[in-house]
Coordinates of C-alpha atoms in Angstrom, one line a residue:
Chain A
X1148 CA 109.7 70.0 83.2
X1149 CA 108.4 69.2 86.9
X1150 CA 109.4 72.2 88.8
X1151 CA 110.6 71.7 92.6
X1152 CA 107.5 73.8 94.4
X1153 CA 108.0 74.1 98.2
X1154 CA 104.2 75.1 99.1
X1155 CA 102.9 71.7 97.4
X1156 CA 102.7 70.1 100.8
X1157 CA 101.5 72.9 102.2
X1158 CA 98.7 73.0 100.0
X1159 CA 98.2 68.9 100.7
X1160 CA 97.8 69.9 104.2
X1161 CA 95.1 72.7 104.1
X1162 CA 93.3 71.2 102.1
X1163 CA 92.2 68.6 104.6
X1164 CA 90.8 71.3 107.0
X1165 CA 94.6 71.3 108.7
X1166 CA 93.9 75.2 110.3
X1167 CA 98.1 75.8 111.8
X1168 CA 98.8 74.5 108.0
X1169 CA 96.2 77.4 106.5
X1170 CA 98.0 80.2 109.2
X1171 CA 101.2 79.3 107.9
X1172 CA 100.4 79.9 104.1
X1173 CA 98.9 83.1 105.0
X1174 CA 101.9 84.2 106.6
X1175 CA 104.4 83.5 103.9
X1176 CA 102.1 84.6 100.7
X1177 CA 99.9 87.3 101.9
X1178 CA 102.5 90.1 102.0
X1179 CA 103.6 89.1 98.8
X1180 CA 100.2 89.6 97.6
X1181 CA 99.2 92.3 99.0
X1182 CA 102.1 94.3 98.0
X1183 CA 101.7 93.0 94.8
X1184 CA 97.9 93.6 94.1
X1185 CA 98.9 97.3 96.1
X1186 CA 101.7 98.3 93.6
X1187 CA 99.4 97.1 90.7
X1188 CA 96.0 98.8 91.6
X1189 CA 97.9 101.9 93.6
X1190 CA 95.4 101.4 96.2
X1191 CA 95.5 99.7 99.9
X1192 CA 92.0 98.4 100.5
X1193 CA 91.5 97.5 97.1
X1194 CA 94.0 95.4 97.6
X1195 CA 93.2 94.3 100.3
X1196 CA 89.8 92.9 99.1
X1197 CA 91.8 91.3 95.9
X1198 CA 94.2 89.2 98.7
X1199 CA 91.1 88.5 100.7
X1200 CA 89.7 87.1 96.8
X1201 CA 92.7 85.5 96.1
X1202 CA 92.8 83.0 99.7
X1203 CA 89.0 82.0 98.9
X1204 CA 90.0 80.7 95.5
X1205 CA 93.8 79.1 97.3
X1206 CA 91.3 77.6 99.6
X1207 CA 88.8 76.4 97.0
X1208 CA 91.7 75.1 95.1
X1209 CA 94.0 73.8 97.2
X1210 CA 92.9 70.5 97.1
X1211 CA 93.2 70.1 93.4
X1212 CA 96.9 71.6 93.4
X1213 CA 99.2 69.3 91.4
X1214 CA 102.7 69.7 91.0
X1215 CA 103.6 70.6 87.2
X1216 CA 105.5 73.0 85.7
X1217 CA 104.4 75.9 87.0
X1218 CA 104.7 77.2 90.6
X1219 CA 102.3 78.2 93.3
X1220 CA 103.7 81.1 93.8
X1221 CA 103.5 81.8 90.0
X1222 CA 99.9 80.5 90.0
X1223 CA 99.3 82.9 92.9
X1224 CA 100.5 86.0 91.0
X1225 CA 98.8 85.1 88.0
X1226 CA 95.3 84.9 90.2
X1227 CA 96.5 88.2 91.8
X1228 CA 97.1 90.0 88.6
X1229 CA 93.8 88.4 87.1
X1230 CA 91.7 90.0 89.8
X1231 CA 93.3 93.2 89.3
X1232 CA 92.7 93.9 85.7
X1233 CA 88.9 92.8 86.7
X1234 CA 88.8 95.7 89.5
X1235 CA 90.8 98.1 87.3
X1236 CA 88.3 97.9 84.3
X1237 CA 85.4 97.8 86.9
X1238 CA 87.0 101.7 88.2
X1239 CA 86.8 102.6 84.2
X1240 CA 88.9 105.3 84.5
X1241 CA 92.7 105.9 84.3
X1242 CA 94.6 104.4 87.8
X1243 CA 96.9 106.8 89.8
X1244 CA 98.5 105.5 92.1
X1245 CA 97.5 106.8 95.5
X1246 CA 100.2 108.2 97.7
X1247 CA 101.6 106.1 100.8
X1248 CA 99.3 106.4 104.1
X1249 CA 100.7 110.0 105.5
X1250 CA 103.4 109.1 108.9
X1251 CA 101.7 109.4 112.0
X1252 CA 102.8 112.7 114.1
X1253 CA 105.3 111.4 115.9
X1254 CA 108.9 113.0 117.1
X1255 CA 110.8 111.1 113.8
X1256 CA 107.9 112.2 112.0
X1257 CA 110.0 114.4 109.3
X1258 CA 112.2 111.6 108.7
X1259 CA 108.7 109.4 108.2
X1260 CA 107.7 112.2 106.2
X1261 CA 110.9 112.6 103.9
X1262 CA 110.5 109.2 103.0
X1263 CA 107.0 109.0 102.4
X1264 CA 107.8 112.0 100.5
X1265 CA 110.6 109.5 98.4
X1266 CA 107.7 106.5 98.2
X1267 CA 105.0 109.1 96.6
X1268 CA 107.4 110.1 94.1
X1269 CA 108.7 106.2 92.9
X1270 CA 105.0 105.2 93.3
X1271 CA 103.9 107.9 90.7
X1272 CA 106.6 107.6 88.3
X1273 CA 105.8 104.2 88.0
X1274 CA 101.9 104.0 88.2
X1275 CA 102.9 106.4 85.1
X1276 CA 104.8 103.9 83.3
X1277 CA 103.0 102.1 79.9
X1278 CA 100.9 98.8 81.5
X1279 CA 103.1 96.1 80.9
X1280 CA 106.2 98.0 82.0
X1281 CA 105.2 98.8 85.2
X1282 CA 103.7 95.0 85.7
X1283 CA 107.3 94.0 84.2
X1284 CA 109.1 96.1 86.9
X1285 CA 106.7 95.3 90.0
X1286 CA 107.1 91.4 89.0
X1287 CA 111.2 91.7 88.9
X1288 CA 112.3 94.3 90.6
X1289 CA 109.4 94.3 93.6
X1290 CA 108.4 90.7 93.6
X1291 CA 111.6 89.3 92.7
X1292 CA 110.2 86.5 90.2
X1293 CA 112.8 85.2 87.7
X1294 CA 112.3 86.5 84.0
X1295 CA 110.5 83.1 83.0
X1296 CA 108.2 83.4 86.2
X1297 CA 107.5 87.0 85.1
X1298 CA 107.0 86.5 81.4
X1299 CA 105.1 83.8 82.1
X1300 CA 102.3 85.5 84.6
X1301 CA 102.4 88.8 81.7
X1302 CA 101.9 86.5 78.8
X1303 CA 105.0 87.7 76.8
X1304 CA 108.4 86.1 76.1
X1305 CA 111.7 86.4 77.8
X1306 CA 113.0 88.4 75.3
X1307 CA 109.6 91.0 75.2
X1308 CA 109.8 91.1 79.3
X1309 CA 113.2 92.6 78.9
X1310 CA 112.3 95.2 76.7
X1311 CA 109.8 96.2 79.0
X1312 CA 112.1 95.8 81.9
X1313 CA 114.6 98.0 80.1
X1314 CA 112.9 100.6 78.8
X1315 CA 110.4 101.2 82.1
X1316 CA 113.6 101.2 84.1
X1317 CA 115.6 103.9 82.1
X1318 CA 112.1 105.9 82.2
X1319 CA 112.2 105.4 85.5
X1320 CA 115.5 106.7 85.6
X1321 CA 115.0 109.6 84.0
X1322 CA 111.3 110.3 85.9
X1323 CA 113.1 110.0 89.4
X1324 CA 117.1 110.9 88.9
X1325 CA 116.5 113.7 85.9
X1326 CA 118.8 111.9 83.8
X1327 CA 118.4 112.5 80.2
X1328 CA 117.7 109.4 78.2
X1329 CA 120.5 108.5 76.3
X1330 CA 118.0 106.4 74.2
X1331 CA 114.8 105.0 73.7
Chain B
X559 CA 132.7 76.6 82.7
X560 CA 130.9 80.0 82.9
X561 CA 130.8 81.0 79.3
X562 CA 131.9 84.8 79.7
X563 CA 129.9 87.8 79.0
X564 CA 131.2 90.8 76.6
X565 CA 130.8 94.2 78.2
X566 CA 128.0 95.1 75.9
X567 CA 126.1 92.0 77.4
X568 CA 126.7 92.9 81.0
X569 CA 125.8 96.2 80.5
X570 CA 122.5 95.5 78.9
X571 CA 122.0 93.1 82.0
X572 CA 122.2 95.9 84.9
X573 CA 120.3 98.2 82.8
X574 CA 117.6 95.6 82.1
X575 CA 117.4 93.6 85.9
X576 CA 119.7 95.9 88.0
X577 CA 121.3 94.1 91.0
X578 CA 123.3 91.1 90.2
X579 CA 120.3 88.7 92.7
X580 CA 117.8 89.8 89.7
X581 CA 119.8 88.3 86.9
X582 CA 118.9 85.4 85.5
X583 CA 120.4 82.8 86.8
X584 CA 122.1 81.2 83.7
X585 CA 124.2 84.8 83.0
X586 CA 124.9 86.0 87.2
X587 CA 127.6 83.3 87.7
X588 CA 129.6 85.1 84.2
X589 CA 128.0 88.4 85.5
X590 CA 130.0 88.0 89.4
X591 CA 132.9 86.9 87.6
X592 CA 133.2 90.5 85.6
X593 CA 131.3 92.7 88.3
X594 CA 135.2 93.7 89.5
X595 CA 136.6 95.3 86.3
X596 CA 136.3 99.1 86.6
X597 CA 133.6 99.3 83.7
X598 CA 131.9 96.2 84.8
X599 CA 131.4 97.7 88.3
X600 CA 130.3 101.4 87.2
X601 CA 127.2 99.7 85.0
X602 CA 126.2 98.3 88.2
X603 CA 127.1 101.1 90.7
X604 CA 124.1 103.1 88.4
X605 CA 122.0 100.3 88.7
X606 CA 122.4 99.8 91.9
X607 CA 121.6 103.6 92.4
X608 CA 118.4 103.6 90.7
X609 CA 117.5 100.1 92.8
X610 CA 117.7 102.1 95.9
X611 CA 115.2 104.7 94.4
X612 CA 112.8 101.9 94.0
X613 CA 113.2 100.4 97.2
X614 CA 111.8 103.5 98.6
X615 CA 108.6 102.4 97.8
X616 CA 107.7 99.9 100.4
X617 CA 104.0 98.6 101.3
X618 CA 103.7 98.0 104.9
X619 CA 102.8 94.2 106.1
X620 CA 98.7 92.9 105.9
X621 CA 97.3 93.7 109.4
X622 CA 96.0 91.1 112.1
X623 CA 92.3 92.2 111.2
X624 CA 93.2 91.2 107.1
X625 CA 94.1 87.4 107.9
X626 CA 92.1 86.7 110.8
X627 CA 89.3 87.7 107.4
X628 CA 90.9 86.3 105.2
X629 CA 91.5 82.5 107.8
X630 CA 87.7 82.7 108.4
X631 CA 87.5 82.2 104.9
X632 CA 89.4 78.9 105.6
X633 CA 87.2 78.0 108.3
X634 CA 84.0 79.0 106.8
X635 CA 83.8 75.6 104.5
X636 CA 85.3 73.5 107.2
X637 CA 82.8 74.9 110.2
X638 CA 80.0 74.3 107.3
X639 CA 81.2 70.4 106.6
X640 CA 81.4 69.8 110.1
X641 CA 77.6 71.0 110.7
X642 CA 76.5 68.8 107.4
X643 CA 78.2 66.4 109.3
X644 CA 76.4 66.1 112.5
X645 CA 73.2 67.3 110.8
X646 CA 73.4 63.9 108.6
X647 CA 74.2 61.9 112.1
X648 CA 70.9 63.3 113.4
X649 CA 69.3 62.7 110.6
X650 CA 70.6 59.0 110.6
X651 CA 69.9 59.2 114.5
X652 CA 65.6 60.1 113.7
X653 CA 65.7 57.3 111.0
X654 CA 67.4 54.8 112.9
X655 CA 65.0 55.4 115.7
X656 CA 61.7 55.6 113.2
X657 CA 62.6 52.3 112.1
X658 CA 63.1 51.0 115.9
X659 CA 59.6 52.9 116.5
X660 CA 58.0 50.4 113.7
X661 CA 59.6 47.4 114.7
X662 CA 58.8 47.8 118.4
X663 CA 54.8 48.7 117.1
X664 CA 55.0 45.5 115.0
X665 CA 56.2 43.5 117.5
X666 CA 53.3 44.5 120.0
X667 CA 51.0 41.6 120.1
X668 CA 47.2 42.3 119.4
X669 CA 45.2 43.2 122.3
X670 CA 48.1 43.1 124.8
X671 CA 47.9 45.9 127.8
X672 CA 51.1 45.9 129.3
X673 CA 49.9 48.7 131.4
X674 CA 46.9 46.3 133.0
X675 CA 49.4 43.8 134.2
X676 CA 51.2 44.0 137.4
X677 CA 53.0 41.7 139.3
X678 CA 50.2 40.4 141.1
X679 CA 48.3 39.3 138.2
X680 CA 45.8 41.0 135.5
X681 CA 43.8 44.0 136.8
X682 CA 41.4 43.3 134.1
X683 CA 41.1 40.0 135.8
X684 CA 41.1 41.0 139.2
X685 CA 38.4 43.5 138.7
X686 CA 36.4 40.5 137.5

């Protein structure tokens, strides 16, 4: 089934050199891949060198972009998430998630500082999370893709993303609230 | 018609996608239509709550000096295409004029010394 894709003319149009066309995919996709390729890897600048990967291959590709079943924006993530597994396996060693970049000392700087304190502690619980749980979370919950979108970019079923889903969040809720797991 | 959910169902949903926007979209109509009843709305009161948690974790916005990088990138090919361009017009340009070069040579008469003729006649023959 042809799915309705809003960046298709977009694409149309940078690929024949259109620059305002180029500035305008930028600004609606990169923030949703860097804060993807941030949550996966835990780390700003590498992911900021994965987005700056990701817009050479868009603009490689973006003449060869046909409308099909799948998204751009699905596409995108799938590129995103490639590129990450690539840098994690080049670190070779377990990720941990970095904490947020420490508030600036400013006058609200213990409110900045509480909730940076709140960020470190949801960014760790999750970068603590099995693989595919915490992808299943950051792709729903973060990236707000639908559960075919997600399932599709992991690899898995429907019905396998929900287990994930399930069981990372009630990990989560335990990690972050103390709750005791009812089950597992 | 929405088909409805059972209790069990809707449960499973907020524990599995949390906020009602997250569901998908075949089950939120059924899942809106329940989210009043008291048990219906605790399920995803403690969803919500751990939804908040999460949202904690924000990633601030790629900076001016990240996609004025990543545009060159856009501009890189196109600056390069324009320069092939041009470099084949001059090269077209050198040829075009080689071949005018030849065809002016050829067309030089034998013997002809355009620079001993003036207006007033051959200075070869005037020197004579």
């Amino acid at each position: 089934m042809e799915v309705r894709d809003p960046d298709v003319e977009l694409l149309r149009q940078v690929a024949q050199g259109d620059e305002r066309a180029a500035r305008r995919l930028v600004a609606a996709r990169l923030p949703r891949v860097l804060a993807f390729a941030t949550r996966v890897l835990g780390e700003r600048s590498d992911a900021e060198d994965v987005a700056q990967e990701v817009f050479l291959r868009v603009w490689r590709h973006a003449g060869r972009w046909r409308a099909g079943t799948a998204r751009f924006d699905t596409w995108l993530h799938t590129v995103t998430l490639n590129l990450c597994r690539d840098r994690i396996r080049r670190r070779r060693e377990t990720l941990i998630a970095e904490p947020p970049d420490l508030p600036d000392p400013t006058p609200d700087a213990q409110a900045r500082m509480e909730a940076a304190a709140g960020a470190r502690s949801v960014a760790t619980a999750i970068a603590s999370l099995p693989e595919r749980q915490k992808l299943a979370i950051i792709l729903v919950h973060y990236q707000e893709m639908s559960n075919i979108e997600a399932a599709t970019i992991m690899s898995v079923s429907v019905e396998a993303l929900e287990s994930l889903l399930s069981r990372g969040r009630r990990t989560l809720r335990h990690s972050l609230t103390g709750e005791e797991r009812r089950h597992d | 018609m929405t088909e409805p959910l059972s209790l069990a169902r809707f449960a499973e949903l907020a524990e599995t996608y949390g906020a009602l926007a997250r569901w998908p979209q075949a089950e939120r109509d059924a899942g809106r239509e329940m989210a009043d009843t008291p048990e219906a709305a605790a399920f995803l009161a403690r969803a919500a709550a751990l939804d908040d948690l999460l949202d904690q974790w924000a990633v601030a916005p790629p900076d001016a000096s990240l996609r004025e990088a990543i545009m060159a990138g856009h501009l890189r090919p196109l600056r390069r295409r324009i320069r092939v361009w041009w470099s084949a017009v001059g090269l077209a340009s050198a040829l075009a004029g080689a071949v005018a070069g030849v065809l002016v040579v050829e067309a030089d008469p034998a013997g002809y010394h355009a620079t001993e003729d003036t207006a007033f006649g051959s200075l070869v023959v005037q020197e004579k």
